[in-house]
Amino acid sequence: MIKEEIFKVAEQQNKSEYNAEQIQILEGLEAVRKRPGMYIGSTSAPGLHHLVYEIVDNSIDEALAGYGKEINVKIHEDNSITVIDHGRGIPVDIHPKQGIPTVEVVLTILHAGGKFGGGGYKVSGGLHGVGASVVNALSEWLEVEVRTGGHVYKQRYERGKTMYPLKIVGSCGAEEHGTRVTFLPDKEIFEETVYDFDTLKIRLRETAFLTKGLKITLRDGREEKKEKTFHYEGGIREFVEYLNRSNVPLYEHVFYCEGQRDGVLVEVAMQHNDSYTENIYSFVNNINTPEGGTHLTGFKNALTKTFNDYGRKNKLLKENEPALSGEDIREGLTAIISIKVEDPQFE
Ligand code: 1YM
């Protein structure tokens, strides 16, 4: 074979591989549309709201990596949602394996988000943690805008299908960077397509408490204009103050500690109030773990031991007196245990 022919065959092979990959992409997102519940839990209100958390989680990961301190969420008149962050922007360069811009890979290939840029603590990839491509698959349309290198890049998808190649639609300051995603949940998929401001408010407030220093703004652009900003420099310490707001604290100071070992970041905040109820919330990578786990058991054991050791050492507990039980110590306790692990195992 002469050189030209070899090149031609190679080119055709490349093309057919590329097409095969394209087909896989479409099949991947079709699977999501066929069984949405498998990816987002439900197609009723919880699933609808879950779409927002999936997109916001990518912005939170970016903030945890040290890029961008503010996230804006807006509900529009038609119940479409915009999420804006000021991180590095989803990369726009051509993905070496897929041959399309990385941002398009992130939005059109299932589970792609979690596979790149390993390392670092990620809140995405948790319970559902399915990423932006699932949101895209379940949206009538989705538009992404990335600001980086002085350009504004844009791409639109309809029911997960790319409408045009990534294009530059404008310019921005050389130092400006970030990602903006707007999507309209698909009425063919969801039984409920009206967003509830308070549902988003509660979850975004919790997220802000768990990520100290991060500012999250939620705006309602529908009939009844509303706006809420969540920004807690004290993080979970302020979360405990908030939870204890309608109780009488037994002491003024909210106990707080943080530490890191073996790739696990641990934060604890607590304060007793004059009630009898135990109010302990635990989180792994910003996801509530109501069933507890070793992080919660470890905390409870350490608390019981520390109180008893202190009591004995300072003769508050006489030698012939029995130790305080864990339940006694946790009476009226409000606490937050928040851990961040690099590779969480949810069971
Ligand atoms: C409004 C939604 O998705 N922000 C966002 C996403 C990414 C990055 C920055 C990012 C991550 C990394 C490097 C990395 C994502 N990138 C990817 C992937 N906001 C939103 N902001 N550069 C930029 O993790 O290494 C997935 S998400 F895969 F392309 F790296």
Tab-separated table of C-alpha atoms and ligand atoms in Angstrom:
chain	number	residue	atom	x	y	z
A	1	MET	CA	0.000	0.000	0.000
A	2	ILE	CA	1.278	3.424	-0.806
A	3	LYS	CA	1.630	6.009	1.879
A	4	GLU	CA	-1.483	8.013	0.910
A	5	GLU	CA	-3.667	4.922	1.071
A	6	ILE	CA	-2.348	3.930	4.485
A	7	PHE	CA	-3.236	7.386	5.759
A	8	LYS	CA	-6.680	7.148	4.193
A	9	VAL	CA	-7.444	3.810	5.831
A	10	ALA	CA	-6.147	5.091	9.154
A	11	GLU	CA	-8.310	8.164	8.821
A	12	GLN	CA	-11.390	6.066	8.084
A	13	GLN	CA	-10.638	3.814	11.039
A	14	ASN	CA	-10.310	6.867	13.221
A	15	LYS	CA	-13.591	8.200	11.918
A	16	SER	CA	-15.454	4.959	12.523
A	17	GLU	CA	-14.021	4.743	16.039
A	18	TYR	CA	-15.133	8.292	16.617
A	19	ASN	CA	-18.610	7.443	15.367
A	20	ALA	CA	-18.763	4.363	17.559
A	21	GLU	CA	-17.919	6.525	20.522
A	22	GLN	CA	-20.555	9.040	19.525
A	23	ILE	CA	-23.127	6.258	19.386
A	24	GLN	CA	-22.053	5.066	22.818
A	25	ILE	CA	-22.561	8.577	24.142
A	26	LEU	CA	-26.143	8.664	22.888
A	27	GLU	CA	-26.852	5.166	24.158
A	28	GLY	CA	-25.459	6.123	27.530
A	29	LEU	CA	-27.819	9.022	27.993
A	30	GLU	CA	-30.762	7.035	26.534
A	31	ALA	CA	-30.299	4.620	29.438
A	32	VAL	CA	-30.744	7.520	31.838
A	33	ARG	CA	-33.956	8.623	30.137
A	34	LYS	CA	-35.293	5.047	30.176
A	35	ARG	CA	-34.681	4.509	33.884
A	36	PRO	CA	-34.319	7.957	35.458
A	37	GLY	CA	-35.146	6.624	38.933
A	38	MET	CA	-31.966	4.560	38.895
A	39	TYR	CA	-29.894	7.715	38.548
A	40	ILE	CA	-31.742	10.343	40.559
A	41	GLY	CA	-33.904	8.273	42.897
A	42	SER	CA	-37.312	9.448	41.637
A	43	THR	CA	-39.098	11.495	38.987
A	44	SER	CA	-41.282	13.302	41.508
A	45	ALA	CA	-40.345	16.415	43.501
A	46	PRO	CA	-37.230	14.933	45.210
A	47	GLY	CA	-35.752	13.904	41.840
A	48	LEU	CA	-36.566	17.297	40.335
A	49	HIS	CA	-34.701	19.087	43.131
A	50	HIS	CA	-31.892	16.558	42.966
A	51	LEU	CA	-30.988	17.917	39.493
A	52	VAL	CA	-30.026	21.233	41.096
A	53	TYR	CA	-27.864	19.567	43.760
A	54	GLU	CA	-25.992	17.573	41.098
A	55	ILE	CA	-24.940	20.752	39.287
A	56	VAL	CA	-24.243	22.679	42.508
A	57	ASP	CA	-22.077	19.775	43.763
A	58	ASN	CA	-19.695	20.327	40.858
A	59	SER	CA	-19.372	23.974	41.889
A	60	ILE	CA	-18.815	22.929	45.525
A	61	ASP	CA	-16.055	20.495	44.498
A	62	GLU	CA	-14.408	23.328	42.634
A	63	ALA	CA	-14.688	25.561	45.727
A	64	LEU	CA	-13.249	22.786	47.940
A	65	ALA	CA	-10.331	22.533	45.492
A	66	GLY	CA	-9.729	26.233	46.224
A	67	TYR	CA	-11.384	27.896	43.226
A	68	GLY	CA	-14.365	30.206	43.575
A	69	LYS	CA	-15.960	31.346	46.817
A	70	GLU	CA	-19.439	32.176	45.537
A	71	ILE	CA	-22.198	30.161	43.896
A	72	ASN	CA	-25.411	31.651	42.531
A	73	VAL	CA	-28.578	29.660	41.929
A	74	LYS	CA	-31.601	31.148	40.204
A	75	ILE	CA	-35.082	29.788	39.531
A	76	HIS	CA	-36.480	31.376	36.356
A	77	GLU	CA	-40.083	32.139	35.369
A	78	ASP	CA	-40.355	28.859	33.374
A	79	ASN	CA	-38.822	26.782	36.225
A	80	SER	CA	-35.503	26.488	34.448
A	81	ILE	CA	-32.518	26.775	36.790
A	82	THR	CA	-29.210	28.600	36.436
A	83	VAL	CA	-26.156	27.734	38.526
A	84	ILE	CA	-23.116	30.015	38.303
A	85	ASP	CA	-19.697	29.561	39.870
A	86	HIS	CA	-16.370	31.364	39.608
A	87	GLY	CA	-14.117	28.338	39.515
A	88	ARG	CA	-11.658	27.454	36.751
A	89	GLY	CA	-14.458	26.607	34.331
A	90	ILE	CA	-15.020	23.098	33.015
A	91	PRO	CA	-12.045	22.530	30.651
A	92	VAL	CA	-12.767	23.413	27.009
A	93	ASP	CA	-9.718	21.723	25.499
A	94	ILE	CA	-10.140	18.642	23.317
A	95	HIS	CA	-10.399	15.498	25.390
A	96	PRO	CA	-7.547	13.177	24.287
A	97	LYS	CA	-9.667	10.024	24.242
A	98	GLN	CA	-13.056	11.305	23.114
A	99	GLY	CA	-11.848	13.879	20.568
A	100	ILE	CA	-14.425	16.452	21.658
A	101	PRO	CA	-14.124	19.345	24.150
A	102	THR	CA	-13.867	18.083	27.742
A	103	VAL	CA	-16.888	20.182	28.728
A	104	GLU	CA	-18.932	18.238	26.158
A	105	VAL	CA	-17.573	14.967	27.574
A	106	VAL	CA	-18.601	16.006	31.078
A	107	LEU	CA	-22.120	16.807	29.887
A	108	THR	CA	-22.733	13.974	27.455
A	109	ILE	CA	-20.908	10.942	28.841
A	110	LEU	CA	-22.329	9.076	31.780
A	111	HIS	CA	-20.262	9.238	34.975
A	112	ALA	CA	-17.559	11.215	33.233
A	113	GLY	CA	-17.411	13.857	35.950
A	114	GLY	CA	-16.041	11.529	38.590
A	115	LYS	CA	-13.371	9.974	36.417
A	116	PHE	CA	-11.220	12.991	35.849
A	117	GLY	CA	-9.021	15.088	38.006
A	118	GLY	CA	-8.753	12.502	40.755
A	119	GLY	CA	-7.633	13.513	44.210
A	120	GLY	CA	-9.078	16.191	46.413
A	121	TYR	CA	-12.247	16.000	48.437
A	122	LYS	CA	-15.313	15.774	46.298
A	123	VAL	CA	-18.875	16.151	47.445
A	124	SER	CA	-20.082	14.878	44.071
A	125	GLY	CA	-20.054	11.130	43.583
A	126	GLY	CA	-21.978	10.525	46.770
A	127	LEU	CA	-25.330	8.853	47.234
A	128	HIS	CA	-26.575	9.463	43.736
A	129	GLY	CA	-23.582	11.499	42.576
A	130	VAL	CA	-24.282	10.893	38.951
A	131	GLY	CA	-23.156	14.214	37.631
A	132	ALA	CA	-23.961	16.778	35.048
A	133	SER	CA	-24.570	14.338	32.173
A	134	VAL	CA	-27.588	12.866	33.959
A	135	VAL	CA	-29.033	16.329	34.495
A	136	ASN	CA	-28.436	16.966	30.796
A	137	ALA	CA	-30.135	13.713	29.763
A	138	LEU	CA	-33.205	14.599	31.850
A	139	SER	CA	-33.486	18.194	30.641
A	140	GLU	CA	-35.561	19.471	27.730
A	141	TRP	CA	-32.563	21.658	27.081
A	142	LEU	CA	-29.347	22.585	28.866
A	143	GLU	CA	-26.878	25.349	28.080
A	144	VAL	CA	-23.365	25.571	29.436
A	145	GLU	CA	-21.171	28.665	29.351
A	146	VAL	CA	-17.511	28.590	30.346
A	147	ARG	CA	-15.426	31.712	30.916
A	148	THR	CA	-11.702	31.152	30.554
A	149	GLY	CA	-8.692	32.667	28.787
A	150	GLY	CA	-10.610	35.830	27.830
A	151	HIS	CA	-13.342	33.918	25.976
A	152	VAL	CA	-16.927	32.911	26.677
A	153	TYR	CA	-17.603	29.401	25.339
A	154	LYS	CA	-21.094	28.050	24.885
A	155	GLN	CA	-22.840	24.812	23.990
A	156	ARG	CA	-26.486	23.725	23.976
A	157	TYR	CA	-28.011	20.274	24.306
A	158	GLU	CA	-31.581	19.061	23.947
A	159	ARG	CA	-32.525	15.908	25.844
A	160	GLY	CA	-28.789	15.197	26.075
A	161	LYS	CA	-28.055	15.662	22.377
A	162	THR	CA	-25.434	18.201	21.330
A	163	MET	CA	-26.999	20.970	19.221
A	164	TYR	CA	-23.788	22.543	17.854
A	165	PRO	CA	-20.036	22.286	18.390
A	166	LEU	CA	-18.716	24.307	21.342
A	167	LYS	CA	-18.439	27.905	20.155
A	168	ILE	CA	-17.031	31.215	21.352
A	169	VAL	CA	-19.909	33.648	21.871
A	170	GLY	CA	-18.071	36.566	23.402
A	171	SER	CA	-15.087	37.810	25.308
A	172	CYS	CA	-14.484	38.400	28.996
A	173	GLY	CA	-11.729	39.770	31.200
A	174	ALA	CA	-8.508	37.748	30.980
A	175	GLU	CA	-8.782	37.011	34.705
A	176	GLU	CA	-12.461	36.073	34.575
A	177	HIS	CA	-13.290	32.397	34.884
A	178	GLY	CA	-16.174	30.165	35.820
A	179	THR	CA	-19.019	27.951	34.715
A	180	ARG	CA	-22.690	28.720	34.154
A	181	VAL	CA	-25.237	25.965	33.565
A	182	THR	CA	-28.907	26.591	32.765
A	183	PHE	CA	-31.347	23.703	32.331
A	184	LEU	CA	-35.063	23.046	31.994
A	185	PRO	CA	-36.201	19.726	33.517
A	186	ASP	CA	-37.985	17.609	30.910
A	187	LYS	CA	-41.778	17.457	31.323
A	188	GLU	CA	-41.679	14.072	29.535
A	189	ILE	CA	-39.668	12.717	32.472
A	190	PHE	CA	-40.827	14.547	35.598
A	191	GLU	CA	-44.293	14.341	37.136
A	192	GLU	CA	-43.537	17.549	38.977
A	193	THR	CA	-41.699	20.415	37.280
A	194	VAL	CA	-42.343	23.328	39.633
A	195	TYR	CA	-39.436	24.129	41.926
A	196	ASP	CA	-40.065	24.764	45.601
A	197	PHE	CA	-37.986	27.684	46.871
A	198	ASP	CA	-37.961	26.423	50.473
A	199	THR	CA	-36.767	22.930	49.539
A	200	LEU	CA	-33.793	24.392	47.682
A	201	LYS	CA	-33.267	26.941	50.470
A	202	ILE	CA	-32.969	24.297	53.213
A	203	ARG	CA	-30.524	22.165	51.271
A	204	LEU	CA	-28.378	25.080	50.064
A	205	ARG	CA	-28.238	26.531	53.590
A	206	GLU	CA	-27.035	23.167	54.890
A	207	THR	CA	-24.422	23.012	52.119
A	208	ALA	CA	-23.181	26.507	53.032
A	209	PHE	CA	-22.891	25.558	56.735
A	210	LEU	CA	-20.828	22.518	55.736
A	211	THR	CA	-18.453	24.505	53.517
A	212	LYS	CA	-17.215	27.395	55.644
A	213	GLY	CA	-16.470	30.613	53.816
A	214	LEU	CA	-18.551	29.667	50.779
A	215	LYS	CA	-21.285	32.110	49.793
A	216	ILE	CA	-24.396	30.650	48.178
A	217	THR	CA	-27.182	32.867	46.845
A	218	LEU	CA	-30.604	31.542	45.892
A	219	ARG	CA	-32.925	33.770	43.837
A	220	ASP	CA	-36.508	33.209	42.804
A	221	GLY	CA	-37.288	35.011	39.560
A	222	ARG	CA	-40.891	33.800	39.425
A	223	GLU	CA	-43.931	35.803	40.504
A	224	GLU	CA	-43.021	36.129	44.151
A	225	LYS	CA	-39.454	37.456	43.965
A	226	LYS	CA	-37.329	36.070	46.784
A	227	GLU	CA	-33.653	36.009	47.580
A	228	LYS	CA	-31.560	34.290	50.251
A	229	THR	CA	-27.828	34.374	50.856
A	230	PHE	CA	-25.992	31.806	52.931
A	231	HIS	CA	-22.454	32.575	54.026
A	232	TYR	CA	-20.976	31.158	57.228
A	233	GLU	CA	-17.349	31.897	58.090
A	234	GLY	CA	-17.876	29.761	61.213
A	235	GLY	CA	-19.124	26.757	59.211
A	236	ILE	CA	-20.595	23.968	61.358
A	237	ARG	CA	-20.050	26.011	64.536
A	238	GLU	CA	-22.679	28.396	63.193
A	239	PHE	CA	-24.767	25.379	62.157
A	240	VAL	CA	-24.947	24.320	65.843
A	241	GLU	CA	-25.838	27.879	66.910
A	242	TYR	CA	-28.577	27.848	64.281
A	243	LEU	CA	-29.957	24.479	65.432
A	244	ASN	CA	-29.917	25.656	69.057
A	245	ARG	CA	-31.547	29.004	68.201
A	246	SER	CA	-34.855	28.210	69.894
A	247	ASN	CA	-33.314	26.459	72.905
A	248	VAL	CA	-31.447	27.732	75.943
A	249	PRO	CA	-27.766	26.752	75.612
A	250	LEU	CA	-26.169	25.411	78.828
A	251	TYR	CA	-22.962	27.342	78.101
A	252	GLU	CA	-22.115	30.110	75.671
A	253	HIS	CA	-19.230	28.605	73.760
A	254	VAL	CA	-19.860	26.159	70.900
A	255	PHE	CA	-17.153	23.512	71.112
A	256	TYR	CA	-15.363	23.079	67.782
A	257	CYS	CA	-12.417	21.018	66.592
A	258	GLU	CA	-10.977	19.890	63.299
A	259	GLY	CA	-8.225	17.522	62.295
A	260	GLN	CA	-6.876	15.497	59.440
A	261	ARG	CA	-5.328	12.044	59.311
A	262	ASP	CA	-4.873	9.395	56.589
A	263	GLY	CA	-6.659	11.530	53.993
A	264	VAL	CA	-9.718	12.042	56.191
A	265	LEU	CA	-10.756	15.512	57.306
A	266	VAL	CA	-12.838	15.580	60.489
A	267	GLU	CA	-14.808	18.510	61.926
A	268	VAL	CA	-16.938	18.440	65.062
A	269	ALA	CA	-19.077	21.194	66.580
A	270	MET	CA	-21.342	20.798	69.616
A	271	GLN	CA	-23.197	22.555	72.395
A	272	HIS	CA	-25.648	21.313	75.042
A	273	ASN	CA	-29.017	22.939	75.555
A	274	ASP	CA	-31.513	22.612	78.425
A	275	SER	CA	-33.744	20.124	76.605
A	276	TYR	CA	-33.514	16.331	76.898
A	277	THR	CA	-33.215	15.636	73.193
A	278	GLU	CA	-30.131	14.379	71.441
A	279	ASN	CA	-29.729	16.209	68.150
A	280	ILE	CA	-26.711	14.890	66.268
A	281	TYR	CA	-26.296	15.196	62.505
A	282	SER	CA	-23.473	13.484	60.663
A	283	PHE	CA	-22.225	14.126	57.144
A	284	VAL	CA	-19.748	12.466	54.810
A	285	ASN	CA	-18.643	14.742	51.964
A	286	ASN	CA	-21.573	17.088	52.712
A	287	ILE	CA	-24.085	14.242	52.421
A	288	ASN	CA	-26.274	13.592	55.433
A	289	THR	CA	-25.773	10.083	56.862
A	290	PRO	CA	-28.912	9.527	58.962
A	291	GLU	CA	-27.985	5.875	59.470
A	292	GLY	CA	-24.719	6.947	61.074
A	293	GLY	CA	-21.563	4.916	60.497
A	294	THR	CA	-18.094	4.583	61.980
A	295	HIS	CA	-17.689	8.380	61.996
A	296	LEU	CA	-20.680	8.749	64.313
A	297	THR	CA	-19.877	5.726	66.497
A	298	GLY	CA	-16.306	6.941	66.883
A	299	PHE	CA	-17.505	10.368	67.960
A	300	LYS	CA	-19.951	8.991	70.533
A	301	ASN	CA	-17.339	6.635	72.038
A	302	ALA	CA	-14.738	9.403	72.232
A	303	LEU	CA	-17.225	11.768	73.856
A	304	THR	CA	-18.251	9.256	76.527
A	305	LYS	CA	-14.640	8.369	77.309
A	306	THR	CA	-13.478	11.992	77.445
A	307	PHE	CA	-16.282	13.076	79.801
A	308	ASN	CA	-15.679	10.137	82.152
A	309	ASP	CA	-11.889	10.541	82.130
A	310	TYR	CA	-12.280	14.254	82.894
A	311	GLY	CA	-14.822	13.525	85.636
A	312	ARG	CA	-12.574	10.981	87.339
A	313	LYS	CA	-9.414	13.055	87.007
A	314	ASN	CA	-11.059	16.107	88.524
A	315	LYS	CA	-12.880	14.101	91.206
A	316	LEU	CA	-16.271	15.151	89.825
A	317	LEU	CA	-17.003	11.415	89.662
A	318	LYS	CA	-16.083	9.600	92.866
A	319	GLU	CA	-14.155	6.339	92.571
A	320	ASN	CA	-17.086	4.283	93.844
A	321	GLU	CA	-19.552	5.962	91.479
A	322	PRO	CA	-20.379	4.279	88.159
A	323	ALA	CA	-19.284	5.903	84.897
A	324	LEU	CA	-21.710	8.219	83.099
A	325	SER	CA	-23.481	6.495	80.254
A	326	GLY	CA	-23.210	7.822	76.716
A	327	GLU	CA	-26.930	8.599	76.720
A	328	ASP	CA	-26.598	10.720	79.879
A	329	ILE	CA	-23.784	12.713	78.318
A	330	ARG	CA	-25.686	13.262	75.065
A	331	GLU	CA	-28.851	14.500	76.766
A	332	GLY	CA	-29.637	17.907	75.269
A	333	LEU	CA	-26.622	17.736	72.971
A	334	THR	CA	-26.707	19.384	69.551
A	335	ALA	CA	-23.774	18.278	67.415
A	336	ILE	CA	-22.528	18.180	63.845
A	337	ILE	CA	-19.958	15.613	62.735
A	338	SER	CA	-18.675	16.389	59.267
A	339	ILE	CA	-16.013	14.300	57.622
A	340	LYS	CA	-14.538	14.546	54.162
A	341	VAL	CA	-12.940	11.502	52.597
A	342	GLU	CA	-11.305	11.209	49.201
A	343	ASP	CA	-12.926	7.938	48.197
A	344	PRO	CA	-16.196	7.475	50.063
A	345	GLN	CA	-17.953	4.116	50.302
A	346	PHE	CA	-21.664	4.544	50.738
A	347	GLU	CA	-23.561	1.436	51.655
B	1	1YM	C1	-22.349	25.301	37.366
B	1	1YM	C2	-21.634	24.000	37.382
B	1	1YM	O1	-19.495	22.305	36.803
B	1	1YM	N1	-18.029	23.811	37.674
B	1	1YM	C3	-16.820	23.215	37.429
B	1	1YM	C4	-16.682	21.904	36.980
B	1	1YM	C5	-15.399	21.396	36.749
B	1	1YM	C6	-14.275	22.200	36.991
B	1	1YM	C7	-14.489	23.503	37.432
B	1	1YM	C8	-12.881	21.738	36.816
B	1	1YM	C9	-12.430	20.610	37.448
B	1	1YM	C10	-11.135	20.193	37.276
B	1	1YM	C11	-10.265	20.967	36.497
B	1	1YM	C12	-10.645	18.959	37.949
B	1	1YM	C13	-15.283	20.043	36.244
B	1	1YM	N2	-14.311	19.591	35.493
B	1	1YM	C14	-14.472	18.301	35.170
B	1	1YM	C15	-13.447	17.645	34.351
B	1	1YM	N3	-20.249	24.210	37.661
B	1	1YM	C16	-19.256	23.354	37.347
B	1	1YM	N4	-15.729	23.977	37.640
B	1	1YM	N5	-10.710	22.084	35.891
B	1	1YM	C17	-11.982	22.476	36.040
B	1	1YM	O2	-11.432	18.301	38.646
B	1	1YM	O3	-9.460	18.630	37.769
B	1	1YM	C18	-15.577	17.685	35.655
B	1	1YM	S1	-16.447	18.823	36.550
B	1	1YM	F1	-13.724	16.369	34.271
B	1	1YM	F2	-13.443	18.132	33.156
B	1	1YM	F3	-12.260	17.831	34.873
